Every structure is written in structure tokens, then in C-alpha cells.
PDB file of C-alpha atoms in Angstrom:
ATOM      1  CA  MET A 223      47.600  28.394   4.918  1.00 52.00           C
ATOM      2  CA  THR A 224      44.915  30.355   3.015  1.00 64.00           C
ATOM      3  CA  ALA A 225      45.299  28.061  -0.041  1.00 67.00           C
ATOM      4  CA  ILE A 226      44.795  24.993   2.181  1.00 69.00           C
ATOM      5  CA  TYR A 227      41.802  26.607   3.849  1.00 59.00           C
ATOM      6  CA  SER A 228      40.280  27.481   0.447  1.00 59.00           C
ATOM      7  CA  ARG A 229      40.775  23.885  -0.808  1.00 62.00           C
ATOM      8  CA  LEU A 230      39.232  22.413   2.293  1.00 51.00           C
ATOM      9  CA  LEU A 231      36.278  24.823   2.036  1.00 50.00           C
ATOM     10  CA  LEU A 232      35.807  23.914  -1.642  1.00 51.00           C
ATOM     11  CA  ALA A 233      36.014  20.213  -0.867  1.00 49.00           C
ATOM     12  CA  ALA A 234      33.478  20.599   1.902  1.00 48.00           C
ATOM     13  CA  SER A 235      31.114  22.515  -0.340  1.00 52.00           C
ATOM     14  CA  LEU A 236      31.383  19.924  -3.089  1.00 48.00           C
ATOM     15  CA  LEU A 237      30.718  17.118  -0.621  1.00 49.00           C
ATOM     16  CA  ALA A 238      27.723  18.966   0.841  1.00 50.00           C
ATOM     17  CA  GLY A 239      26.323  19.395  -2.637  1.00 50.00           C
ATOM     18  CA  MET A 240      26.759  15.717  -3.373  1.00 46.00           C
ATOM     19  CA  VAL A 241      24.910  14.759  -0.102  1.00 46.00           C
ATOM     20  CA  ILE A 242      22.089  17.142  -0.941  1.00 48.00           C
ATOM     21  CA  SER A 243      21.869  15.699  -4.415  1.00 43.00           C
ATOM     22  CA  LEU A 244      21.788  12.135  -3.042  1.00 44.00           C
ATOM     23  CA  ASP A 245      19.091  13.124  -0.495  1.00 48.00           C
ATOM     24  CA  THR A 246      16.972  14.626  -3.225  1.00 51.00           C
ATOM     25  CA  HIS A 247      17.346  11.518  -5.408  1.00 52.00           C
ATOM     26  CA  ALA A 248      16.463   9.295  -2.432  1.00 61.00           C
ATOM     27  CA  ALA A 249      13.385  11.434  -1.789  1.00 65.00           C
ATOM     28  CA  ASP A 250      12.394  11.211  -5.414  1.00 80.00           C
ATOM     29  CA  ASP A 251      12.785   7.419  -5.355  1.00 92.00           C
ATOM     30  CA  HIS A 252      10.755   7.166  -2.157  1.00 93.00           C
ATOM     31  CA  ALA A 253       8.001   9.365  -3.562  1.00 95.00           C
ATOM     32  CA  GLU A 254       7.894   7.073  -6.633  1.00 96.00           C
ATOM     33  CA  LEU A 255       7.493   4.009  -4.418  1.00 97.00           C
ATOM     34  CA  VAL A 256       4.673   5.631  -2.494  1.00 97.00           C
ATOM     35  CA  ARG A 257       2.987   6.494  -5.822  1.00 97.00           C
ATOM     36  CA  GLN A 258       3.382   2.885  -7.009  1.00 97.00           C
ATOM     37  CA  VAL A 259       1.766   1.474  -3.872  1.00 98.00           C
ATOM     38  CA  MET A 260      -1.050   4.058  -3.954  1.00 98.00           C
ATOM     39  CA  GLN A 261      -1.732   3.086  -7.599  1.00 98.00           C
ATOM     40  CA  THR A 262      -1.495  -0.604  -6.841  1.00 98.00           C
ATOM     41  CA  GLU A 263      -3.985  -0.409  -3.925  1.00 98.00           C
ATOM     42  CA  THR A 264      -6.302   1.692  -6.039  1.00 98.00           C
ATOM     43  CA  ALA A 265      -6.201  -0.874  -8.866  1.00 98.00           C
ATOM     44  CA  PHE A 266      -6.699  -3.686  -6.286  1.00 98.00           C
ATOM     45  CA  ALA A 267      -9.863  -1.902  -5.003  1.00 98.00           C
ATOM     46  CA  ARG A 268     -11.069  -1.379  -8.563  1.00 98.00           C
ATOM     47  CA  THR A 269     -11.282  -5.172  -9.013  1.00 98.00           C
ATOM     48  CA  MET A 270     -14.277  -5.105  -6.592  1.00 98.00           C
ATOM     49  CA  GLU A 271     -15.881  -2.217  -8.411  1.00 97.00           C
ATOM     50  CA  VAL A 272     -15.637  -3.918 -11.841  1.00 98.00           C
ATOM     51  CA  ARG A 273     -16.470  -7.381 -10.332  1.00 98.00           C
ATOM     52  CA  ASP A 274     -13.208  -8.996 -11.551  1.00 98.00           C
ATOM     53  CA  HIS A 275     -12.284 -11.778  -9.092  1.00 98.00           C
ATOM     54  CA  LYS A 276      -9.495 -13.082 -11.304  1.00 98.00           C
ATOM     55  CA  ALA A 277      -7.799  -9.684 -11.289  1.00 98.00           C
ATOM     56  CA  PHE A 278      -8.263  -9.555  -7.485  1.00 98.00           C
ATOM     57  CA  THR A 279      -6.248 -12.775  -7.144  1.00 98.00           C
ATOM     58  CA  GLU A 280      -3.357 -11.400  -9.248  1.00 98.00           C
ATOM     59  CA  PHE A 281      -2.569  -8.868  -6.446  1.00 98.00           C
ATOM     60  CA  LEU A 282      -2.197 -11.622  -3.835  1.00 99.00           C
ATOM     61  CA  ALA A 283       1.193 -12.948  -2.875  1.00 99.00           C
ATOM     62  CA  ASP A 284       1.333 -16.759  -2.757  1.00 98.00           C
ATOM     63  CA  GLU A 285       1.843 -16.641   1.019  1.00 98.00           C
ATOM     64  CA  THR A 286      -0.655 -13.823   1.735  1.00 98.00           C
ATOM     65  CA  ILE A 287      -2.585 -13.767   4.989  1.00 99.00           C
ATOM     66  CA  PHE A 288      -5.972 -12.070   5.362  1.00 98.00           C
ATOM     67  CA  PHE A 289      -7.516 -11.580   8.770  1.00 96.00           C
ATOM     68  CA  SER A 290     -11.228 -12.255   8.371  1.00 83.00           C
ATOM     69  CA  THR A 291     -13.971 -12.027  10.968  1.00 78.00           C
ATOM     70  CA  LYS A 292     -14.244 -15.804  11.355  1.00 83.00           C
ATOM     71  CA  LYS A 293     -10.662 -17.001  10.851  1.00 91.00           C
ATOM     72  CA  VAL A 294      -7.279 -16.128   9.481  1.00 97.00           C
ATOM     73  CA  LEU A 295      -6.967 -16.993   5.781  1.00 98.00           C
ATOM     74  CA  HIS A 296      -3.609 -18.360   4.791  1.00 98.00           C
ATOM     75  CA  GLY A 297      -2.310 -18.408   1.184  1.00 98.00           C
ATOM     76  CA  LYS A 298      -3.478 -17.108  -2.115  1.00 98.00           C
ATOM     77  CA  GLN A 299      -5.863 -19.955  -2.830  1.00 98.00           C
ATOM     78  CA  GLU A 300      -7.600 -19.791   0.534  1.00 97.00           C
ATOM     79  CA  VAL A 301      -8.081 -16.010   0.267  1.00 98.00           C
ATOM     80  CA  ALA A 302      -9.266 -16.232  -3.349  1.00 98.00           C
ATOM     81  CA  THR A 303     -11.803 -18.891  -2.405  1.00 97.00           C
ATOM     82  CA  ALA A 304     -13.128 -16.999   0.652  1.00 96.00           C
ATOM     83  CA  TRP A 305     -13.412 -13.706  -1.289  1.00 97.00           C
ATOM     84  CA  LYS A 306     -15.099 -15.154  -4.352  1.00 98.00           C
ATOM     85  CA  ARG A 307     -18.532 -14.575  -2.794  1.00 96.00           C
ATOM     86  CA  PHE A 308     -17.875 -10.828  -2.657  1.00 97.00           C
ATOM     87  CA  TYR A 309     -17.465 -10.830  -6.459  1.00 98.00           C
ATOM     88  CA  GLU A 310     -20.533 -12.944  -7.394  1.00 96.00           C
ATOM     89  CA  GLY A 311     -23.342 -10.403  -7.411  1.00 93.00           C
ATOM     90  CA  PRO A 312     -23.856  -7.622  -9.956  1.00 94.00           C
ATOM     91  CA  ALA A 313     -23.048  -4.884  -7.392  1.00 96.00           C
ATOM     92  CA  ALA A 314     -20.081  -4.639  -5.109  1.00 97.00           C
ATOM     93  CA  PRO A 315     -21.054  -5.182  -1.418  1.00 97.00           C
ATOM     94  CA  PHE A 316     -18.411  -2.689  -0.338  1.00 97.00           C
ATOM     95  CA  SER A 317     -15.588  -0.525  -1.649  1.00 98.00           C
ATOM     96  CA  TRP A 318     -12.297   0.716  -0.310  1.00 98.00           C
ATOM     97  CA  ALA A 319      -9.713   3.291  -1.186  1.00 98.00           C
ATOM     98  CA  PRO A 320      -6.221   4.105   0.113  1.00 98.00           C
ATOM     99  CA  GLU A 321      -5.764   7.279   2.119  1.00 98.00           C
ATOM    100  CA  THR A 322      -2.381   6.623   3.609  1.00 98.00           C
ATOM    101  CA  VAL A 323       0.680   4.860   2.159  1.00 98.00           C
ATOM    102  CA  GLU A 324       4.024   4.459   3.854  1.00 98.00           C
ATOM    103  CA  VAL A 325       7.020   2.667   2.337  1.00 98.00           C
ATOM    104  CA  LEU A 326      10.076   1.381   4.269  1.00 97.00           C
ATOM    105  CA  GLU A 327      13.291   3.125   3.413  1.00 94.00           C
ATOM    106  CA  SER A 328      14.538  -0.157   1.934  1.00 95.00           C
ATOM    107  CA  GLY A 329      11.649  -0.009  -0.590  1.00 96.00           C
ATOM    108  CA  LYS A 330      10.790  -3.641   0.091  1.00 97.00           C
ATOM    109  CA  LEU A 331       7.568  -3.308   2.170  1.00 98.00           C
ATOM    110  CA  ALA A 332       4.710  -0.842   2.287  1.00 99.00           C
ATOM    111  CA  LEU A 333       1.585  -0.189   4.302  1.00 99.00           C
ATOM    112  CA  SER A 334      -1.627   1.157   2.868  1.00 99.00           C
ATOM    113  CA  SER A 335      -4.772   2.019   4.809  1.00 98.00           C
ATOM    114  CA  GLY A 336      -8.060   3.731   4.314  1.00 98.00           C
ATOM    115  CA  PRO A 337     -11.847   3.562   4.638  1.00 98.00           C
ATOM    116  CA  VAL A 338     -14.222   0.735   3.620  1.00 97.00           C
ATOM    117  CA  ARG A 339     -17.694   1.892   2.587  1.00 97.00           C
ATOM    118  CA  ASP A 340     -21.017   0.179   2.041  1.00 97.00           C
ATOM    119  CA  PRO A 341     -22.850   0.524  -1.306  1.00 97.00           C
ATOM    120  CA  GLN A 342     -24.475   3.722  -0.095  1.00 97.00           C
ATOM    121  CA  GLY A 343     -21.124   5.228   0.778  1.00 96.00           C
ATOM    122  CA  LYS A 344     -21.400   4.909   4.576  1.00 95.00           C
ATOM    123  CA  LEU A 345     -18.141   4.292   6.359  1.00 96.00           C
ATOM    124  CA  VAL A 346     -18.386   0.767   7.804  1.00 95.00           C
ATOM    125  CA  ALA A 347     -14.739  -0.254   8.354  1.00 95.00           C
ATOM    126  CA  SER A 348     -11.130   0.601   7.751  1.00 96.00           C
ATOM    127  CA  PHE A 349      -8.441  -1.562   6.222  1.00 98.00           C
ATOM    128  CA  THR A 350      -4.733  -1.929   6.575  1.00 98.00           C
ATOM    129  CA  SER A 351      -2.689  -3.821   3.966  1.00 98.00           C
ATOM    130  CA  ILE A 352       0.995  -4.704   3.884  1.00 99.00           C
ATOM    131  CA  TRP A 353       2.547  -4.911   0.398  1.00 99.00           C
ATOM    132  CA  ARG A 354       5.805  -6.479  -0.650  1.00 99.00           C
ATOM    133  CA  GLN A 355       7.710  -5.357  -3.774  1.00 98.00           C
ATOM    134  CA  GLU A 356       8.403  -8.561  -5.708  1.00 97.00           C
ATOM    135  CA  SER A 357      10.171  -6.944  -8.591  1.00 95.00           C
ATOM    136  CA  PRO A 358      10.611  -3.319  -9.700  1.00 94.00           C
ATOM    137  CA  GLY A 359       7.138  -1.780  -9.837  1.00 94.00           C
ATOM    138  CA  VAL A 360       5.367  -5.015  -8.919  1.00 97.00           C
ATOM    139  CA  TRP A 361       3.716  -5.102  -5.467  1.00 98.00           C
ATOM    140  CA  ARG A 362       1.806  -7.993  -3.987  1.00 99.00           C
ATOM    141  CA  ILE A 363      -0.320  -7.935  -0.811  1.00 99.00           C
ATOM    142  CA  ILE A 364       1.085 -10.089   1.990  1.00 99.00           C
ATOM    143  CA  PHE A 365      -1.182  -9.037   4.897  1.00 98.00           C
ATOM    144  CA  ASP A 366      -4.642  -7.511   5.060  1.00 98.00           C
ATOM    145  CA  LYS A 367      -6.835  -6.671   7.979  1.00 97.00           C
ATOM    146  CA  GLY A 368     -10.093  -4.854   8.194  1.00 94.00           C
ATOM    147  CA  ASN A 369     -11.463  -3.242  11.357  1.00 92.00           C
ATOM    148  CA  ASP A 370     -14.990  -2.161  12.116  1.00 89.00           C
ATOM    149  CA  VAL A 371     -15.528   1.480  12.875  1.00 88.00           C
ATOM    150  CA  CYS A 372     -17.470   2.660  15.868  1.00 79.00           C
ATOM    151  CA  ASP A 373     -21.064   3.584  15.023  1.00 69.00           C
ATOM    152  CA  CYS A 374     -21.388   4.953  18.511  1.00 67.00           C
ATOM    153  CA  ALA A 375     -23.987   7.541  19.392  1.00 64.00           C
ATOM    154  CA  LYS A 376     -22.388  10.850  20.271  1.00 62.00           C
ATOM    155  CA  PRO A 377     -23.240  12.106  23.809  1.00 58.00           C
TER     156      PRO A 377
END
């Protein structure tokens, strides 16, 4: 009886160790995906800073949707055309940076969000982007929406 109990205890301990190891590996993989999306969003934002419209378009999925103030933009070409004006001057009209990134457990979709600032650094909006992993390490934006921030006087 003691030998059986010892074997069961050993088997349970080994199984628990394997589960912990798998959990740690999954957490490492998830952290890597979060890092990838954070870096991708940062590189995407940098296209505005360096005035590189062509690079901007390379982050867009073919079927991307951007919610603009006037209408919803459908598809890579429509978004690229509408955003070209933001890249035409010598200075960026705004900048953005990711603060939050969340990745689905499946690793297929991610959300990034953060502030949008005017050239003087004043917070003027926030953005939320949805990214899809198209191949290992390659993320393309499928949805993007900006929202104004309240410039309300405090009572």
C-alpha cells in the first residue's frame, strides 16, 4: 500500500511540475506576443514622426477599417489615400504611442491603445487599434479608432 501511495505521489508531483512548466512557457509566449505588438504599434507611430507614408501603409491589412471623424474608411487603399494628407507637411500634425497592449490567448488578435498628442505635446485624443497576426511576428492593423478627450473645465 505504501509503495502504491509513493508512486501515486511521485506521479502527481511530476504531473504538477509539467503543468507549471507549460504554464510558464505559455506565459513567456504571451509576453513575447505583447512585446511584438508594442513594438509594431511603436514602429507604426514612428512612420508619422519620420514622415514615411509608404511605411505607414505597410502596417495596414488589406481589409483594414479606420473610423474617421467624417466616415468609416474601408480597405488599405482608402485608408492610405485619406491619411496621405497627414504625411505631406514637414512636421507631423500629431503623434501617438501605445500604453496598453492585450493579446488574445490564441495569439491571433491584439488590442493596443494610448494617447494622441498635438505637436506641442498636449493630449488631444486617444486611439484604439486591433491587430491581427498574419504570420509569426508579423502584425497588421485591422481596425483603428480615435476618440477625442474631454477638454472640460474642472469645477
